[in-house]
GROMACS .gro file of N, CA and C in nm:
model
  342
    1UNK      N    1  -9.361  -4.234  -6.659
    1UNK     CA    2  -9.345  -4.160  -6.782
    1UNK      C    3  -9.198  -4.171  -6.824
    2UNK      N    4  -9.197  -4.199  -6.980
    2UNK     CA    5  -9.022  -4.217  -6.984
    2UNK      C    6  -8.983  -4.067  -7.003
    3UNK      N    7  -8.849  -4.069  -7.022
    3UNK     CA    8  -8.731  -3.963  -7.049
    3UNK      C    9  -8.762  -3.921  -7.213
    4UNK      N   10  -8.840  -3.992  -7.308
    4UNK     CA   11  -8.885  -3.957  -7.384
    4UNK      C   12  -9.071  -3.859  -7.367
    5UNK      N   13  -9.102  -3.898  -7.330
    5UNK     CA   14  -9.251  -3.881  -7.296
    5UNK      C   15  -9.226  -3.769  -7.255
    6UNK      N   16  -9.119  -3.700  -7.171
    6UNK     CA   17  -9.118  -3.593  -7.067
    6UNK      C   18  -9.041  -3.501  -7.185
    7UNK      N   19  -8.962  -3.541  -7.236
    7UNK     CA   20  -8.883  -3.445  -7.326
    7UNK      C   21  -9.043  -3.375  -7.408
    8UNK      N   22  -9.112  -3.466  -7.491
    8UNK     CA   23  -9.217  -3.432  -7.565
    8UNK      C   24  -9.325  -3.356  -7.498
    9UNK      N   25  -9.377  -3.369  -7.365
    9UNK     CA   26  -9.482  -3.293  -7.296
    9UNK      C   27  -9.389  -3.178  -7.274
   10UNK      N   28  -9.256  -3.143  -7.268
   10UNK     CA   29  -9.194  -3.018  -7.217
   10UNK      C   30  -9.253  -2.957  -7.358
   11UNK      N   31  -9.180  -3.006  -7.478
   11UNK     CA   32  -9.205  -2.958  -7.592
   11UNK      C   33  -9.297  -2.883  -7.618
   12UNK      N   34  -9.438  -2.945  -7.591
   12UNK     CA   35  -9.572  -2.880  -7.598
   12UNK      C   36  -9.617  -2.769  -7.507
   13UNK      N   37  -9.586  -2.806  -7.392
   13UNK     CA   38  -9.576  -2.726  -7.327
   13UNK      C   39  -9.541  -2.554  -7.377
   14UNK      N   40  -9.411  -2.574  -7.424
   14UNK     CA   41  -9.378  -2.444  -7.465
   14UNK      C   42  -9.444  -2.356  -7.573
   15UNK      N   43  -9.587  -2.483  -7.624
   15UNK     CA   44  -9.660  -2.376  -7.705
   15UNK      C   45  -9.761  -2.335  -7.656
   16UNK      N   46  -9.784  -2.310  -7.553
   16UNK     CA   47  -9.928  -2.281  -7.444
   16UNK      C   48  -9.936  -2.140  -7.473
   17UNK      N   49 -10.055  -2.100  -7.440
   17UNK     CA   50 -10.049  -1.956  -7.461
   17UNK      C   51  -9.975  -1.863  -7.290
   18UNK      N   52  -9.903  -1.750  -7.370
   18UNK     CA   53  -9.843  -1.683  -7.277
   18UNK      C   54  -9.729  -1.758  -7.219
   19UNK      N   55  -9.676  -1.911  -7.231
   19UNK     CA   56  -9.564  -1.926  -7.189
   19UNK      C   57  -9.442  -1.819  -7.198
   20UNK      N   58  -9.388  -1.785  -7.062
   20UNK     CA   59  -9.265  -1.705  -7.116
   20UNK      C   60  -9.160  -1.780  -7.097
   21UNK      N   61  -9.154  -1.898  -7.010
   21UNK     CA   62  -9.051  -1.973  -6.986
   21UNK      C   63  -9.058  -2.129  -6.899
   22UNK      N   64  -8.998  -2.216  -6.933
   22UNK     CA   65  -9.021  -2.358  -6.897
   22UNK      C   66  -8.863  -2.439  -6.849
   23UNK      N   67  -8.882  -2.515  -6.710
   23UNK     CA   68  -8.738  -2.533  -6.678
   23UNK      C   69  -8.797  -2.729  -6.665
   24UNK      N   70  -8.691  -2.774  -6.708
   24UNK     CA   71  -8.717  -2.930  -6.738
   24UNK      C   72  -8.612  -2.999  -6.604
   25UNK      N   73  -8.645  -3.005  -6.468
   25UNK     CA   74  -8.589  -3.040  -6.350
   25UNK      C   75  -8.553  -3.191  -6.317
   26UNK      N   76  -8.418  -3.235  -6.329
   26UNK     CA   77  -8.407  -3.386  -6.281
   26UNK      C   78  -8.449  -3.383  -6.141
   27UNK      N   79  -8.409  -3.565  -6.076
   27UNK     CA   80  -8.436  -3.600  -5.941
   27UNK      C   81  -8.344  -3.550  -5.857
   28UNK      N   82  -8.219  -3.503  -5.922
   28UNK     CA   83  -8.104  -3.426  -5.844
   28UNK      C   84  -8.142  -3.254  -5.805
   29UNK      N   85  -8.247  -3.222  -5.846
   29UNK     CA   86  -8.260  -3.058  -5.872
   29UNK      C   87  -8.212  -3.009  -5.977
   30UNK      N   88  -8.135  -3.051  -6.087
   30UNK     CA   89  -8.071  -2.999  -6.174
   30UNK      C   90  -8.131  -2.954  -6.327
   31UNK      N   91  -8.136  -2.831  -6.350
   31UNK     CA   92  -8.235  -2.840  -6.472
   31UNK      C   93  -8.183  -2.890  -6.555
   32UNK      N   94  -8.250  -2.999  -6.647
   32UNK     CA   95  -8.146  -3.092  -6.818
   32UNK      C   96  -8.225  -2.999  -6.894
   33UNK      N   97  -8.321  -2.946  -6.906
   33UNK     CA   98  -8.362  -2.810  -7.041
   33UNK      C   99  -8.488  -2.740  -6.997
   34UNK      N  100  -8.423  -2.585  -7.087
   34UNK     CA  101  -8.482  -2.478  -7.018
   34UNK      C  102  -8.485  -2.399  -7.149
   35UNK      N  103  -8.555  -2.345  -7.145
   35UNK     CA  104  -8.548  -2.202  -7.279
   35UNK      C  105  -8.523  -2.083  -7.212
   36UNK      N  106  -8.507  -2.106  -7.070
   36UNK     CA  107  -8.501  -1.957  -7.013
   36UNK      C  108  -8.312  -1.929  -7.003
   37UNK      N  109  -8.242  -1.828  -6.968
   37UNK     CA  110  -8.106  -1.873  -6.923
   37UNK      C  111  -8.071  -1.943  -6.805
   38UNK      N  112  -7.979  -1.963  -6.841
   38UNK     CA  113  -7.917  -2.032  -6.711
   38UNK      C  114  -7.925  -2.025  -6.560
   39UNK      N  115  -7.866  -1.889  -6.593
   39UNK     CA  116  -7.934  -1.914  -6.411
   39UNK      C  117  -8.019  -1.864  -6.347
   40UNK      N  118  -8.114  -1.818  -6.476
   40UNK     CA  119  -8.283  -1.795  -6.403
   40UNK      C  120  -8.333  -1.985  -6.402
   41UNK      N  121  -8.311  -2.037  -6.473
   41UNK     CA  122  -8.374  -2.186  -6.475
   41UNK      C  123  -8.335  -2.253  -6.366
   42UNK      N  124  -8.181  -2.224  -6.298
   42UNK     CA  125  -8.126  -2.282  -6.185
   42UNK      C  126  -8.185  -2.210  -6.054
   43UNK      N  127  -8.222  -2.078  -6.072
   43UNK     CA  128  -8.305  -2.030  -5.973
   43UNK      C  129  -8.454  -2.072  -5.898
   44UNK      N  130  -8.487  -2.113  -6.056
   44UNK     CA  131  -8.684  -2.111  -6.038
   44UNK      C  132  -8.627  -2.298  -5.986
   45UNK      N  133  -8.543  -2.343  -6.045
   45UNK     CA  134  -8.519  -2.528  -5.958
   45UNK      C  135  -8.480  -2.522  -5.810
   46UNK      N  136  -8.427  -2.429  -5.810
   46UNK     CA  137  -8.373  -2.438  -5.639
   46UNK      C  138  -8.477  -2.380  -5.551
   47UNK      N  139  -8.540  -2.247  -5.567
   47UNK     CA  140  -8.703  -2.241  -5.505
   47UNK      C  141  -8.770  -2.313  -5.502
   48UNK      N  142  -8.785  -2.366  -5.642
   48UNK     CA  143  -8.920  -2.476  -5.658
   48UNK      C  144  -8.936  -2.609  -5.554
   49UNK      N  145  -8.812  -2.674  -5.558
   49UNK     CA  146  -8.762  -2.793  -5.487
   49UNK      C  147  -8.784  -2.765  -5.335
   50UNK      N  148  -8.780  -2.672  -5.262
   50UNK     CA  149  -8.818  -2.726  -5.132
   50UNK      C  150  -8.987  -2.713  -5.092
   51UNK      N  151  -9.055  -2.598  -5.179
   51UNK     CA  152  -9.156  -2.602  -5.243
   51UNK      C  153  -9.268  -2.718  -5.247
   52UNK      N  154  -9.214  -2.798  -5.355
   52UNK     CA  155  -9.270  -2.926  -5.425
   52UNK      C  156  -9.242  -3.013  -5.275
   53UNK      N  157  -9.124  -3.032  -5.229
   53UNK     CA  158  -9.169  -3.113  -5.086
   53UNK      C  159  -9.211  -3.097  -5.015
   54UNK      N  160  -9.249  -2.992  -4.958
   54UNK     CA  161  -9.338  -2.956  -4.826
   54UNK      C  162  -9.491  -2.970  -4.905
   55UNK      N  163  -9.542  -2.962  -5.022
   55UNK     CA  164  -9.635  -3.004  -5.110
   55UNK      C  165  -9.680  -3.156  -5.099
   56UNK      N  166  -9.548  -3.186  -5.106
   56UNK     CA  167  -9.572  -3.362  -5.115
   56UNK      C  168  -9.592  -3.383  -4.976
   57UNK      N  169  -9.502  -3.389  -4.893
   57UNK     CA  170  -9.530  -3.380  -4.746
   57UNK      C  171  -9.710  -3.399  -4.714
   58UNK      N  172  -9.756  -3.248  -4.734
   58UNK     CA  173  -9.893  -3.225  -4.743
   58UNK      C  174 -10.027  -3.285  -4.753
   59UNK      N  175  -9.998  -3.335  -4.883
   59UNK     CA  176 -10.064  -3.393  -4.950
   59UNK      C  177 -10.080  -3.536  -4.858
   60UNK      N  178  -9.927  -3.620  -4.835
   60UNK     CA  179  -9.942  -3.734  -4.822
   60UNK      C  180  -9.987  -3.750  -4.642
   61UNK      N  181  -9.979  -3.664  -4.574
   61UNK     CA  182 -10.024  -3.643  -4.449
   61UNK      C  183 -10.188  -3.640  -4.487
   62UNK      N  184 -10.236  -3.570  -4.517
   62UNK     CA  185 -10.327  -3.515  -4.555
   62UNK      C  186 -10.475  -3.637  -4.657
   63UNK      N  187 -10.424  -3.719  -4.699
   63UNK     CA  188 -10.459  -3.809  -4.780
   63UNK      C  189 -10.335  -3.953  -4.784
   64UNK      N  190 -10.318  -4.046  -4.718
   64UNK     CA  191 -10.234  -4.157  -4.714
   64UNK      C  192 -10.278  -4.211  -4.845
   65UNK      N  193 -10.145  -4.202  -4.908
   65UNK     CA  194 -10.151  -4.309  -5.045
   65UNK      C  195 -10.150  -4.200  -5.172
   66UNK      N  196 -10.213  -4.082  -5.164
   66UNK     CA  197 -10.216  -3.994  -5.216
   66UNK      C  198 -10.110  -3.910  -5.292
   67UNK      N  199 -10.081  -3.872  -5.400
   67UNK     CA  200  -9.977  -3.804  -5.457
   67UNK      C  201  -9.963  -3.649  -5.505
   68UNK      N  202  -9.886  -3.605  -5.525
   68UNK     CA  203  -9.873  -3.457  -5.537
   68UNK      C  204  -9.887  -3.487  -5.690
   69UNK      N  205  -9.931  -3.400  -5.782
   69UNK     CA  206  -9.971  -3.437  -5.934
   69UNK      C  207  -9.922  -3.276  -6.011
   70UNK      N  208  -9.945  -3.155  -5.963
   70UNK     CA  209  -9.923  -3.012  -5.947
   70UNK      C  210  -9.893  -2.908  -5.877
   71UNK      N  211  -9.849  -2.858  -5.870
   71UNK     CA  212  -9.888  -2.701  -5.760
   71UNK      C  213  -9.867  -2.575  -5.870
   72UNK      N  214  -9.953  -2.507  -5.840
   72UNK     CA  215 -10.002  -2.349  -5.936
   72UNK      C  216  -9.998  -2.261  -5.847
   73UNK      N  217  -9.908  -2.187  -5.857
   73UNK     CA  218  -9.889  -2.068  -5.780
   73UNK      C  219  -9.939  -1.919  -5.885
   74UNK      N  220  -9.992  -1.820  -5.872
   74UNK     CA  221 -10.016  -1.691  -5.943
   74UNK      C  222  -9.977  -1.592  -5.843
   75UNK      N  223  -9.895  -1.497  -5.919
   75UNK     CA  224  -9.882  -1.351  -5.894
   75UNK      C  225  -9.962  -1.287  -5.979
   76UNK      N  226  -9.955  -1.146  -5.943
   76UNK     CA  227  -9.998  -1.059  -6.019
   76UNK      C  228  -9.936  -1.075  -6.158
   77UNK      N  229  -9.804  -1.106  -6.200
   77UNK     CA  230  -9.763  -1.131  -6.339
   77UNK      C  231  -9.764  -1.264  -6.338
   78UNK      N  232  -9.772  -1.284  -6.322
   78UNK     CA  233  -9.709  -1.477  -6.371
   78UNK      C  234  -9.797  -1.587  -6.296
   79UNK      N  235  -9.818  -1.714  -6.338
   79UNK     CA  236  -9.880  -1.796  -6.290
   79UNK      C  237  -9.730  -1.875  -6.343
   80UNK      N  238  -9.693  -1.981  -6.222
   80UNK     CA  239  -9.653  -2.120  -6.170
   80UNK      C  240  -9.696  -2.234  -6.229
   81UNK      N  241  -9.670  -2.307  -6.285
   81UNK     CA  242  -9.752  -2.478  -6.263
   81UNK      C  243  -9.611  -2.568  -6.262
   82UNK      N  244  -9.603  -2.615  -6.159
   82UNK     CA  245  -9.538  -2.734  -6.129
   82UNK      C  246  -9.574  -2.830  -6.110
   83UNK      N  247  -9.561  -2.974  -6.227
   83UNK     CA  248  -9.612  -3.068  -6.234
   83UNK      C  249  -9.462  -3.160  -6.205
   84UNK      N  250  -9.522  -3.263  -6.140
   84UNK     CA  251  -9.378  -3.377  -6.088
   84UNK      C  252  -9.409  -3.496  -6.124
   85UNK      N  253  -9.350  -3.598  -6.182
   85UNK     CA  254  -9.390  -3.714  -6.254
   85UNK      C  255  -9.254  -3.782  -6.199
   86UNK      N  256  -9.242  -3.844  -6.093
   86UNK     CA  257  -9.152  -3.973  -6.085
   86UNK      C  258  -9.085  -3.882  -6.066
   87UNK      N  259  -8.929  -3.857  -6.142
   87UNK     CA  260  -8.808  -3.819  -6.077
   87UNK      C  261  -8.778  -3.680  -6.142
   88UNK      N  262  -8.892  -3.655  -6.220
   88UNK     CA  263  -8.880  -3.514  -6.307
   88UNK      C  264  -8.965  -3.452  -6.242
   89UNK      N  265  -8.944  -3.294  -6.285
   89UNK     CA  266  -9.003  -3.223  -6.221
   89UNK      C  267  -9.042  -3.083  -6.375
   90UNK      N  268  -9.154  -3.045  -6.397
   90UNK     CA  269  -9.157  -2.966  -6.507
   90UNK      C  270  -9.168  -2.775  -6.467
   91UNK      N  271  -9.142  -2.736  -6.475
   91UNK     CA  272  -9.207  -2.581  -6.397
   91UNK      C  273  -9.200  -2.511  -6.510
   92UNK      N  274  -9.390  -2.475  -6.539
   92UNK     CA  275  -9.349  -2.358  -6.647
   92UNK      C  276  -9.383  -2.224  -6.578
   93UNK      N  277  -9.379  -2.147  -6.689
   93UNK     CA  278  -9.366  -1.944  -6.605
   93UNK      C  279  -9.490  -1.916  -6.715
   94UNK      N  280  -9.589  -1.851  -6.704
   94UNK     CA  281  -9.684  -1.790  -6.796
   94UNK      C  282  -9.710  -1.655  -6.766
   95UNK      N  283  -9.719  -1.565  -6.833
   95UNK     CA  284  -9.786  -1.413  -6.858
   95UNK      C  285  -9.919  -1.423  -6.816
   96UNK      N  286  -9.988  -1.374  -6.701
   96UNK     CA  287 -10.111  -1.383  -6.634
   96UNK      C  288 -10.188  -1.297  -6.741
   97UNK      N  289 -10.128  -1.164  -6.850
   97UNK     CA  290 -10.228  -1.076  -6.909
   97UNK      C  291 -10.258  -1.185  -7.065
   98UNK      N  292 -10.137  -1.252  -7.116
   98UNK     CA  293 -10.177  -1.340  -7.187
   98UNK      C  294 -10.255  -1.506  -7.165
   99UNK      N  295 -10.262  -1.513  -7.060
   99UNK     CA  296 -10.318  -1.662  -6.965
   99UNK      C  297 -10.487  -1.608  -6.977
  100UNK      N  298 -10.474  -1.549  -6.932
  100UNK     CA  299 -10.614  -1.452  -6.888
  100UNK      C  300 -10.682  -1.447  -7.036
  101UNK      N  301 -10.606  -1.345  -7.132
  101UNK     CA  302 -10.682  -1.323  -7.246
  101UNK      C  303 -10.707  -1.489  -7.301
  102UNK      N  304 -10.632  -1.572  -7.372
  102UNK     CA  305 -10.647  -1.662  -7.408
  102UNK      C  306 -10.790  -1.781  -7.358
  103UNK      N  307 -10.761  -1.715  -7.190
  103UNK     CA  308 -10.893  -1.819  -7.209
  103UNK      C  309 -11.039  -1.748  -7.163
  104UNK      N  310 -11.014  -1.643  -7.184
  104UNK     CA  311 -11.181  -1.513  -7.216
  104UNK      C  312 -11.154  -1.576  -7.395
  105UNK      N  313 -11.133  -1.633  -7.429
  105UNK     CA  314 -11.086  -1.629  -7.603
  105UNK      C  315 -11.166  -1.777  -7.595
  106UNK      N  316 -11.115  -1.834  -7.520
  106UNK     CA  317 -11.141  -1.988  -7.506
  106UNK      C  318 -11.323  -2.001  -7.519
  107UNK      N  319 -11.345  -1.954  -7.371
  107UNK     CA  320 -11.475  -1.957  -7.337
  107UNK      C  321 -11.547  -1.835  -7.392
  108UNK      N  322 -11.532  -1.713  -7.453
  108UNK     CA  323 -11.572  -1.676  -7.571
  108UNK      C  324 -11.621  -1.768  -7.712
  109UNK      N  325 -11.515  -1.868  -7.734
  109UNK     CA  326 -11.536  -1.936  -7.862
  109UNK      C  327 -11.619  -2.040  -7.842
  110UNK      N  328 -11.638  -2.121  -7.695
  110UNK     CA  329 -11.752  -2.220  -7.659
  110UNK      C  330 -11.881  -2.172  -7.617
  111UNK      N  331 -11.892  -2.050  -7.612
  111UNK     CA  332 -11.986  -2.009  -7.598
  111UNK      C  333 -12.095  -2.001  -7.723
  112UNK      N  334 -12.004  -1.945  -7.813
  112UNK     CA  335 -12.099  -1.903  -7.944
  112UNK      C  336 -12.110  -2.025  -7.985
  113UNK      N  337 -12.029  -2.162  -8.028
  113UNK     CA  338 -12.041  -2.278  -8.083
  113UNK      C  339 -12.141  -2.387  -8.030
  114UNK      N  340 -12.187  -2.327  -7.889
  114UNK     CA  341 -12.284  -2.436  -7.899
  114UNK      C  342 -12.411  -2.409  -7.886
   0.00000   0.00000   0.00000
């Protein structure tokens, strides 16, 4: 995925429902863009990162050849998704009461339509 491609999926990203915040992670750990401040974005990169390797680790023990593609973590407030593509790393933050409603909304609306 290029450095373009990743800028644009962050983009979208940030219109998901209930996003409260999204940190855009190089191969160094370093966040290059965040909508959150500063050093909550440098926080959720430095957790995330040892995280995402013991993930990868996992995975590749676990399945040879195999790749780490996500990890989704939920609390009671917030749901996780950390997606890793090559040398980037994306982590968004979502509102579990708006995650939740949105998709009773979702499958509410496929329900009646078909």
């Amino acid at each position: 995925m290029t450095s373009s491609n990743v800028q644009a999926t962050f983009d979208r990203l940030l219109l998901l429902p209930g996003v409260v915040g999204a940190v855009l992670v190089d191969g160094d750990g370093v966040p290059v863009r965040t909508n959150l401040p500063e050093n909550a974005a440098h926080m959720y990169a430095n957790r995330m990162r040892p995280l995402v390797a013991l993930a990868r680790t996992m995975v590749q023990d676990m399945e040879t050849g195999d790749q780490l593609s996500y990890v989704r973590l939920r609390t009671r407030r917030q749901e996780l998704m950390v997606a890793t593509e090559n040398e980037h790393t994306i982590i968004l933050i979502q509102d579990n009461r708006a995650l939740d409603e949105s998709r009773r909304s979702n499958a509410s609306s496929r329900r009646w339509s078909s």
